[in-house]
Short mmCIF file of the C-alpha atoms (twelve columns), coordinates in Angstrom:
data_MODEL
# 
_entry.id   MODEL 
# 
loop_
_atom_site.group_PDB 
_atom_site.id 
_atom_site.type_symbol 
_atom_site.label_atom_id 
_atom_site.label_alt_id 
_atom_site.label_comp_id 
_atom_site.label_asym_id 
_atom_site.label_seq_id 
_atom_site.Cartn_x 
_atom_site.Cartn_y 
_atom_site.Cartn_z 
_atom_site.pdbx_PDB_model_num 
ATOM 1  C CA . UNK A 1  48.005 231.549 89.437  1 
ATOM 2  C CA . UNK A 2  46.998 230.209 86.340  1 
ATOM 3  C CA . UNK A 3  50.413 230.435 84.902  1 
ATOM 4  C CA . UNK A 4  51.698 228.463 88.246  1 
ATOM 5  C CA . UNK A 5  49.134 225.835 87.686  1 
ATOM 6  C CA . UNK A 6  50.135 225.232 84.030  1 
ATOM 7  C CA . UNK A 7  53.683 225.498 85.084  1 
ATOM 8  C CA . UNK A 8  53.668 222.538 87.716  1 
ATOM 9  C CA . UNK A 9  50.707 220.525 86.196  1 
ATOM 10 C CA . UNK A 10 47.729 220.838 88.364  1 
ATOM 11 C CA . UNK A 11 46.294 222.852 90.948  1 
ATOM 12 C CA . UNK A 12 47.073 220.937 93.648  1 
ATOM 13 C CA . UNK A 13 50.816 220.883 92.753  1 
ATOM 14 C CA . UNK A 14 50.146 224.238 92.413  1 
ATOM 15 C CA . UNK A 15 48.984 225.121 96.118  1 
ATOM 16 C CA . UNK A 16 51.786 223.223 97.454  1 
ATOM 17 C CA . UNK A 17 54.447 224.830 95.393  1 
ATOM 18 C CA . UNK A 18 52.583 228.463 96.101  1 
ATOM 19 C CA . UNK A 19 52.003 227.545 99.932  1 
ATOM 20 C CA . UNK A 20 55.988 226.097 100.470 1 
ATOM 21 C CA . UNK A 21 57.233 229.226 98.928  1 
ATOM 22 C CA . UNK A 22 55.135 231.833 100.261 1 
ATOM 23 C CA . UNK A 23 55.714 230.366 103.927 1 
ATOM 24 C CA . UNK A 24 59.286 230.610 103.576 1 
ATOM 25 C CA . UNK A 25 59.184 234.169 102.201 1 
ATOM 26 C CA . UNK A 26 56.658 235.288 104.548 1 
ATOM 27 C CA . UNK A 27 58.957 234.270 107.500 1 
ATOM 28 C CA . UNK A 28 61.991 236.019 106.304 1 
ATOM 29 C CA . UNK A 29 59.868 239.432 105.438 1 
ATOM 30 C CA . UNK A 30 58.757 239.263 109.097 1 
ATOM 31 C CA . UNK A 31 61.962 238.443 110.989 1 
ATOM 32 C CA . UNK A 32 61.215 235.102 112.234 1 
ATOM 33 C CA . UNK A 33 64.691 233.910 110.709 1 
ATOM 34 C CA . UNK A 34 66.742 236.409 112.587 1 
ATOM 35 C CA . UNK A 35 67.334 234.649 115.846 1 
ATOM 36 C CA . UNK A 36 67.873 231.023 113.955 1 
ATOM 37 C CA . UNK A 37 71.302 231.325 112.900 1 
ATOM 38 C CA . UNK A 38 70.144 230.286 109.362 1 
ATOM 39 C CA . UNK A 39 70.529 231.834 105.637 1 
ATOM 40 C CA . UNK A 40 67.086 232.098 104.312 1 
ATOM 41 C CA . UNK A 41 68.261 232.384 100.982 1 
ATOM 42 C CA . UNK A 42 69.588 228.661 101.469 1 
ATOM 43 C CA . UNK A 43 66.082 227.607 102.534 1 
ATOM 44 C CA . UNK A 44 64.495 229.298 99.736  1 
ATOM 45 C CA . UNK A 45 66.751 227.447 97.130  1 
ATOM 46 C CA . UNK A 46 66.675 224.233 98.746  1 
ATOM 47 C CA . UNK A 47 62.511 224.392 98.888  1 
ATOM 48 C CA . UNK A 48 62.770 225.369 95.376  1 
ATOM 49 C CA . UNK A 49 64.911 222.414 94.434  1 
ATOM 50 C CA . UNK A 50 63.176 220.146 96.359  1 
ATOM 51 C CA . UNK A 51 59.896 221.042 94.733  1 
ATOM 52 C CA . UNK A 52 61.169 221.180 90.972  1 
ATOM 53 C CA . UNK A 53 62.882 217.783 91.815  1 
ATOM 54 C CA . UNK A 54 59.893 216.134 93.053  1 
ATOM 55 C CA . UNK A 55 57.826 217.522 90.029  1 
ATOM 56 C CA . UNK A 56 60.044 215.908 87.814  1 
ATOM 57 C CA . UNK A 57 59.715 212.323 89.498  1 
# 
């Protein structure tokens, strides 16, 4: 977590980053996306892109 905090510039940002990614990955691993007709990889990519772009603004 220390590396993540350093990478995103603060503990609040790191917790937000971690919780959003952890949520998507957890839902995929437990099969919650199976019946939704969506691509979990696209959702994960979208979350990462949004987190990275919002971190730069």
